[in-house]
Amino acid sequence: VIPSKYIEEAVNAMASLPGVGRKTALRYVLHMLSRSEEDVEHFAKALVQLRTHLKRCKVCQNVSDFDICAICSNPQRDNSTICVVEDVRDVMAIESTHQYKGLYHVLGGRISPMEGIGPGDLSISPLIGRLTHTAVKELILALSPTMEGDTTAFYIYRKVPAGSAFEITTLTRGVAVGDELQYTDEVTLGRSIALRTPYQKG
Ligand SMILES: [Zn+2]
């Protein structure tokens, strides 16, 4: 039994995080009590700022402090290549390999009838819009090698305007089936993005 409603509330908040049970939550909360008031305020402020100031890039939907993210606005990046990923963690994973110099498009998930996520819930229409308005030479479908990832890749493949001149590629499957992109080690992922292959439907 927790002897304080303040502790109880803080534990409930911590325990709502993925992978944090009540025991761990209590440990974090008691740890916070040992820190200075200034430290705890800084901690809370960092979280609130994240929610109020963080934006989605208007072009690629990546997280950004500005309307256009640091990748889209970087003139050194190759804007003829767009790499389609499920979420922001995939962008971070691919960036950490230093093997890719093009742009991204973050879908915000993958098609999953089981979870009630349809194409309309993802940023697929903005992607198709980008493809028709920019001089794209290559579209990389870097979705996770799961059934949902494959379904999403195939859906996008079908939506690409007929007669488009660009190449559609995918990561080489050094990434084992069922793996999430962001959990693949850097070397394997780096090789997968460097040695990409033409997309084959089915
Ligand atoms: Zn962007």
mmCIF file of N, CA, C and O in Angstrom, residues 94-145:
data_model
loop_
_atom_site.group_PDB
_atom_site.id
_atom_site.type_symbol
_atom_site.label_atom_id
_atom_site.label_comp_id
_atom_site.label_asym_id
_atom_site.label_seq_id
_atom_site.Cartn_x
_atom_site.Cartn_y
_atom_site.Cartn_z
ATOM 1 N N ILE A 94 18.194 4.205 -39.574
ATOM 2 C CA ILE A 94 18.873 4.293 -40.878
ATOM 3 C C ILE A 94 19.930 5.409 -40.847
ATOM 4 O O ILE A 94 21.034 5.238 -41.342
ATOM 5 N N GLU A 95 19.591 6.536 -40.230
ATOM 6 C CA GLU A 95 20.563 7.633 -40.115
ATOM 7 C C GLU A 95 21.820 7.183 -39.383
ATOM 8 O O GLU A 95 22.926 7.584 -39.732
ATOM 9 N N SER A 96 21.664 6.353 -38.380
ATOM 10 C CA SER A 96 22.823 5.939 -37.586
ATOM 11 C C SER A 96 23.759 5.022 -38.366
ATOM 12 O O SER A 96 24.901 4.811 -37.956
ATOM 13 N N THR A 97 23.300 4.498 -39.512
ATOM 14 C CA THR A 97 24.187 3.650 -40.328
ATOM 15 C C THR A 97 25.114 4.502 -41.207
ATOM 16 O O THR A 97 26.111 3.994 -41.709
ATOM 17 N N HIS A 98 24.765 5.775 -41.426
ATOM 18 C CA HIS A 98 25.522 6.696 -42.304
ATOM 19 C C HIS A 98 25.653 6.156 -43.717
ATOM 20 O O HIS A 98 26.592 6.490 -44.426
ATOM 21 N N GLN A 99 24.734 5.310 -44.139
ATOM 22 C CA GLN A 99 24.814 4.712 -45.476
ATOM 23 C C GLN A 99 23.802 5.313 -46.439
ATOM 24 O O GLN A 99 23.702 4.892 -47.584
ATOM 25 N N TYR A 100 23.017 6.282 -45.978
ATOM 26 C CA TYR A 100 21.932 6.789 -46.806
ATOM 27 C C TYR A 100 21.925 8.307 -46.822
ATOM 28 O O TYR A 100 21.973 8.930 -45.754
ATOM 29 N N LYS A 101 21.875 8.889 -48.007
ATOM 30 C CA LYS A 101 21.965 10.350 -48.113
ATOM 31 C C LYS A 101 20.697 10.983 -48.717
ATOM 32 O O LYS A 101 20.668 12.181 -48.991
ATOM 33 N N GLY A 102 19.680 10.163 -48.959
ATOM 34 C CA GLY A 102 18.451 10.693 -49.562
ATOM 35 C C GLY A 102 17.490 11.236 -48.517
ATOM 36 O O GLY A 102 17.870 11.512 -47.379
ATOM 37 N N LEU A 103 16.231 11.388 -48.918
ATOM 38 C CA LEU A 103 15.184 11.884 -48.025
ATOM 39 C C LEU A 103 14.322 10.718 -47.535
ATOM 40 O O LEU A 103 14.485 9.589 -47.981
ATOM 41 N N TYR A 104 13.412 11.039 -46.633
ATOM 42 C CA TYR A 104 12.537 10.016 -46.051
ATOM 43 C C TYR A 104 11.072 10.375 -46.257
ATOM 44 O O TYR A 104 10.734 11.520 -46.558
ATOM 45 N N HIS A 105 10.226 9.384 -46.014
ATOM 46 C CA HIS A 105 8.810 9.658 -45.818
ATOM 47 C C HIS A 105 8.312 8.732 -44.703
ATOM 48 O O HIS A 105 8.421 7.512 -44.818
ATOM 49 N N VAL A 106 7.828 9.340 -43.630
ATOM 50 C CA VAL A 106 7.400 8.571 -42.457
ATOM 51 C C VAL A 106 5.886 8.334 -42.537
ATOM 52 O O VAL A 106 5.102 9.279 -42.521
ATOM 53 N N LEU A 107 5.499 7.065 -42.618
ATOM 54 C CA LEU A 107 4.082 6.727 -42.792
ATOM 55 C C LEU A 107 3.262 6.880 -41.510
ATOM 56 O O LEU A 107 2.068 7.109 -41.553
ATOM 57 N N GLY A 108 3.914 6.681 -40.378
ATOM 58 C CA GLY A 108 3.185 6.733 -39.113
ATOM 59 C C GLY A 108 2.549 5.397 -38.746
ATOM 60 O O GLY A 108 1.589 5.349 -37.985
ATOM 61 N N GLY A 109 3.113 4.314 -39.257
ATOM 62 C CA GLY A 109 2.614 2.977 -38.926
ATOM 63 C C GLY A 109 2.560 2.116 -40.174
ATOM 64 O O GLY A 109 3.199 2.420 -41.174
ATOM 65 N N ARG A 110 1.818 1.012 -40.086
ATOM 66 C CA ARG A 110 1.655 0.134 -41.237
ATOM 67 C C ARG A 110 0.225 -0.369 -41.275
ATOM 68 O O ARG A 110 -0.453 -0.387 -40.235
ATOM 69 N N ILE A 111 -0.190 -0.761 -42.458
ATOM 70 C CA ILE A 111 -1.559 -1.239 -42.616
ATOM 71 C C ILE A 111 -1.727 -2.518 -41.794
ATOM 72 O O ILE A 111 -0.944 -3.450 -41.923
ATOM 73 N N SER A 112 -2.720 -2.517 -40.904
ATOM 74 C CA SER A 112 -2.966 -3.680 -40.067
ATOM 75 C C SER A 112 -4.460 -3.820 -39.788
ATOM 76 O O SER A 112 -4.994 -3.186 -38.880
ATOM 77 N N PRO A 113 -5.133 -4.640 -40.598
ATOM 78 C CA PRO A 113 -6.580 -4.823 -40.389
ATOM 79 C C PRO A 113 -6.890 -5.309 -38.977
ATOM 80 O O PRO A 113 -7.894 -4.917 -38.389
ATOM 81 N N MET A 114 -5.982 -6.113 -38.412
ATOM 82 C CA MET A 114 -6.182 -6.636 -37.056
ATOM 83 C C MET A 114 -6.275 -5.518 -36.018
ATOM 84 O O MET A 114 -7.025 -5.604 -35.054
ATOM 85 N N GLU A 115 -5.443 -4.469 -36.229
ATOM 86 C CA GLU A 115 -5.443 -3.355 -35.286
ATOM 87 C C GLU A 115 -6.317 -2.205 -35.766
ATOM 88 O O GLU A 115 -6.307 -1.123 -35.172
ATOM 89 N N GLY A 116 -7.040 -2.452 -36.861
ATOM 90 C CA GLY A 116 -7.936 -1.427 -37.387
ATOM 91 C C GLY A 116 -7.213 -0.249 -38.025
ATOM 92 O O GLY A 116 -7.735 0.862 -38.059
ATOM 93 N N ILE A 117 -5.989 -0.484 -38.517
ATOM 94 C CA ILE A 117 -5.239 0.595 -39.175
ATOM 95 C C ILE A 117 -5.317 0.393 -40.687
ATOM 96 O O ILE A 117 -4.829 -0.602 -41.230
ATOM 97 N N GLY A 118 -5.976 1.341 -41.346
ATOM 98 C CA GLY A 118 -6.119 1.284 -42.795
ATOM 99 C C GLY A 118 -5.209 2.290 -43.462
ATOM 100 O O GLY A 118 -4.569 3.097 -42.781
ATOM 101 N N PRO A 119 -5.148 2.262 -44.813
ATOM 102 C CA PRO A 119 -4.282 3.191 -45.556
ATOM 103 C C PRO A 119 -4.574 4.658 -45.220
ATOM 104 O O PRO A 119 -3.656 5.476 -45.189
ATOM 105 N N GLY A 120 -5.848 4.970 -44.931
ATOM 106 C CA GLY A 120 -6.233 6.340 -44.628
ATOM 107 C C GLY A 120 -5.657 6.858 -43.317
ATOM 108 O O GLY A 120 -5.620 8.063 -43.080
ATOM 109 N N ASP A 121 -5.220 5.940 -42.444
ATOM 110 C CA ASP A 121 -4.639 6.350 -41.161
ATOM 111 C C ASP A 121 -3.149 6.680 -41.297
ATOM 112 O O ASP A 121 -2.529 7.154 -40.352
ATOM 113 N N LEU A 122 -2.589 6.367 -42.461
ATOM 114 C CA LEU A 122 -1.150 6.591 -42.671
ATOM 115 C C LEU A 122 -0.953 7.727 -43.673
ATOM 116 O O LEU A 122 -1.873 8.072 -44.406
ATOM 117 N N SER A 123 0.261 8.289 -43.700
ATOM 118 C CA SER A 123 0.491 9.421 -44.604
ATOM 119 C C SER A 123 0.876 8.933 -45.999
ATOM 120 O O SER A 123 1.921 9.280 -46.541
ATOM 121 N N ILE A 124 -0.018 8.113 -46.593
ATOM 122 C CA ILE A 124 0.246 7.580 -47.930
ATOM 123 C C ILE A 124 -0.129 8.603 -49.015
ATOM 124 O O ILE A 124 0.627 8.797 -49.968
ATOM 125 N N SER A 125 -1.262 9.288 -48.841
ATOM 126 C CA SER A 125 -1.652 10.300 -49.842
ATOM 127 C C SER A 125 -0.601 11.399 -49.984
ATOM 128 O O SER A 125 -0.235 11.754 -51.110
ATOM 129 N N PRO A 126 -0.083 11.939 -48.854
ATOM 130 C CA PRO A 126 0.982 12.939 -49.001
ATOM 131 C C PRO A 126 2.216 12.388 -49.724
ATOM 132 O O PRO A 126 2.873 13.108 -50.464
ATOM 133 N N LEU A 127 2.495 11.100 -49.520
ATOM 134 C CA LEU A 127 3.625 10.483 -50.211
ATOM 135 C C LEU A 127 3.388 10.483 -51.720
ATOM 136 O O LEU A 127 4.266 10.878 -52.493
ATOM 137 N N ILE A 128 2.198 10.048 -52.127
ATOM 138 C CA ILE A 128 1.883 10.003 -53.564
ATOM 139 C C ILE A 128 1.955 11.417 -54.143
ATOM 140 O O ILE A 128 2.437 11.620 -55.250
ATOM 141 N N GLY A 129 1.513 12.401 -53.345
ATOM 142 C CA GLY A 129 1.615 13.802 -53.758
ATOM 143 C C GLY A 129 3.059 14.221 -53.996
ATOM 144 O O GLY A 129 3.377 14.864 -54.990
ATOM 145 N N ARG A 130 3.939 13.804 -53.098
ATOM 146 C CA ARG A 130 5.362 14.130 -53.246
ATOM 147 C C ARG A 130 5.925 13.515 -54.514
ATOM 148 O O ARG A 130 6.758 14.105 -55.188
ATOM 149 N N LEU A 131 5.478 12.297 -54.813
ATOM 150 C CA LEU A 131 6.017 11.576 -55.966
ATOM 151 C C LEU A 131 5.650 12.256 -57.275
ATOM 152 O O LEU A 131 6.401 12.202 -58.240
ATOM 153 N N THR A 132 4.473 12.912 -57.279
ATOM 154 C CA THR A 132 4.050 13.536 -58.528
ATOM 155 C C THR A 132 4.632 14.937 -58.676
ATOM 156 O O THR A 132 4.699 15.458 -59.773
ATOM 157 N N HIS A 133 5.069 15.528 -57.555
ATOM 158 C CA HIS A 133 5.546 16.912 -57.633
ATOM 159 C C HIS A 133 7.056 17.071 -57.644
ATOM 160 O O HIS A 133 7.570 18.141 -57.900
ATOM 161 N N THR A 134 7.780 16.019 -57.340
ATOM 162 C CA THR A 134 9.234 16.170 -57.277
ATOM 163 C C THR A 134 9.918 15.231 -58.268
ATOM 164 O O THR A 134 9.327 14.261 -58.725
ATOM 165 N N ALA A 135 11.160 15.565 -58.586
ATOM 166 C CA ALA A 135 11.924 14.783 -59.555
ATOM 167 C C ALA A 135 12.540 13.565 -58.876
ATOM 168 O O ALA A 135 13.743 13.486 -58.673
ATOM 169 N N VAL A 136 11.683 12.616 -58.510
ATOM 170 C CA VAL A 136 12.161 11.429 -57.805
ATOM 171 C C VAL A 136 12.724 10.422 -58.798
ATOM 172 O O VAL A 136 12.136 10.170 -59.843
ATOM 173 N N LYS A 137 13.880 9.863 -58.464
ATOM 174 C CA LYS A 137 14.487 8.837 -59.319
ATOM 175 C C LYS A 137 14.367 7.454 -58.694
ATOM 176 O O LYS A 137 14.390 6.449 -59.372
ATOM 177 N N GLU A 138 14.255 7.445 -57.345
ATOM 178 C CA GLU A 138 14.157 6.153 -56.676
ATOM 179 C C GLU A 138 13.278 6.258 -55.434
ATOM 180 O O GLU A 138 13.409 7.194 -54.639
ATOM 181 N N LEU A 139 12.391 5.295 -55.305
ATOM 182 C CA LEU A 139 11.537 5.193 -54.126
ATOM 183 C C LEU A 139 11.919 3.894 -53.419
ATOM 184 O O LEU A 139 11.799 2.814 -53.989
ATOM 185 N N ILE A 140 12.395 4.020 -52.189
ATOM 186 C CA ILE A 140 12.809 2.831 -51.436
ATOM 187 C C ILE A 140 11.703 2.471 -50.453
ATOM 188 O O ILE A 140 11.312 3.295 -49.625
ATOM 189 N N LEU A 141 11.201 1.263 -50.545
ATOM 190 C CA LEU A 141 10.169 0.817 -49.601
ATOM 191 C C LEU A 141 10.887 0.065 -48.477
ATOM 192 O O LEU A 141 11.183 -1.120 -48.593
ATOM 193 N N ALA A 142 11.186 0.784 -47.382
ATOM 194 C CA ALA A 142 11.964 0.211 -46.277
ATOM 195 C C ALA A 142 11.048 -0.134 -45.114
ATOM 196 O O ALA A 142 11.217 0.366 -44.007
ATOM 197 N N LEU A 143 10.067 -0.990 -45.388
ATOM 198 C CA LEU A 143 9.122 -1.363 -44.341
ATOM 199 C C LEU A 143 9.606 -2.631 -43.668
ATOM 200 O O LEU A 143 10.421 -3.357 -44.219
ATOM 201 N N SER A 144 9.105 -2.887 -42.475
ATOM 202 C CA SER A 144 9.580 -4.066 -41.758
ATOM 203 C C SER A 144 9.134 -5.331 -42.487
ATOM 204 O O SER A 144 8.068 -5.368 -43.078
ATOM 205 N N PRO A 145 9.993 -6.369 -42.481
ATOM 206 C CA PRO A 145 9.671 -7.597 -43.208
ATOM 207 C C PRO A 145 8.664 -8.462 -42.458
ATOM 208 O O PRO A 145 8.916 -9.605 -42.132
#
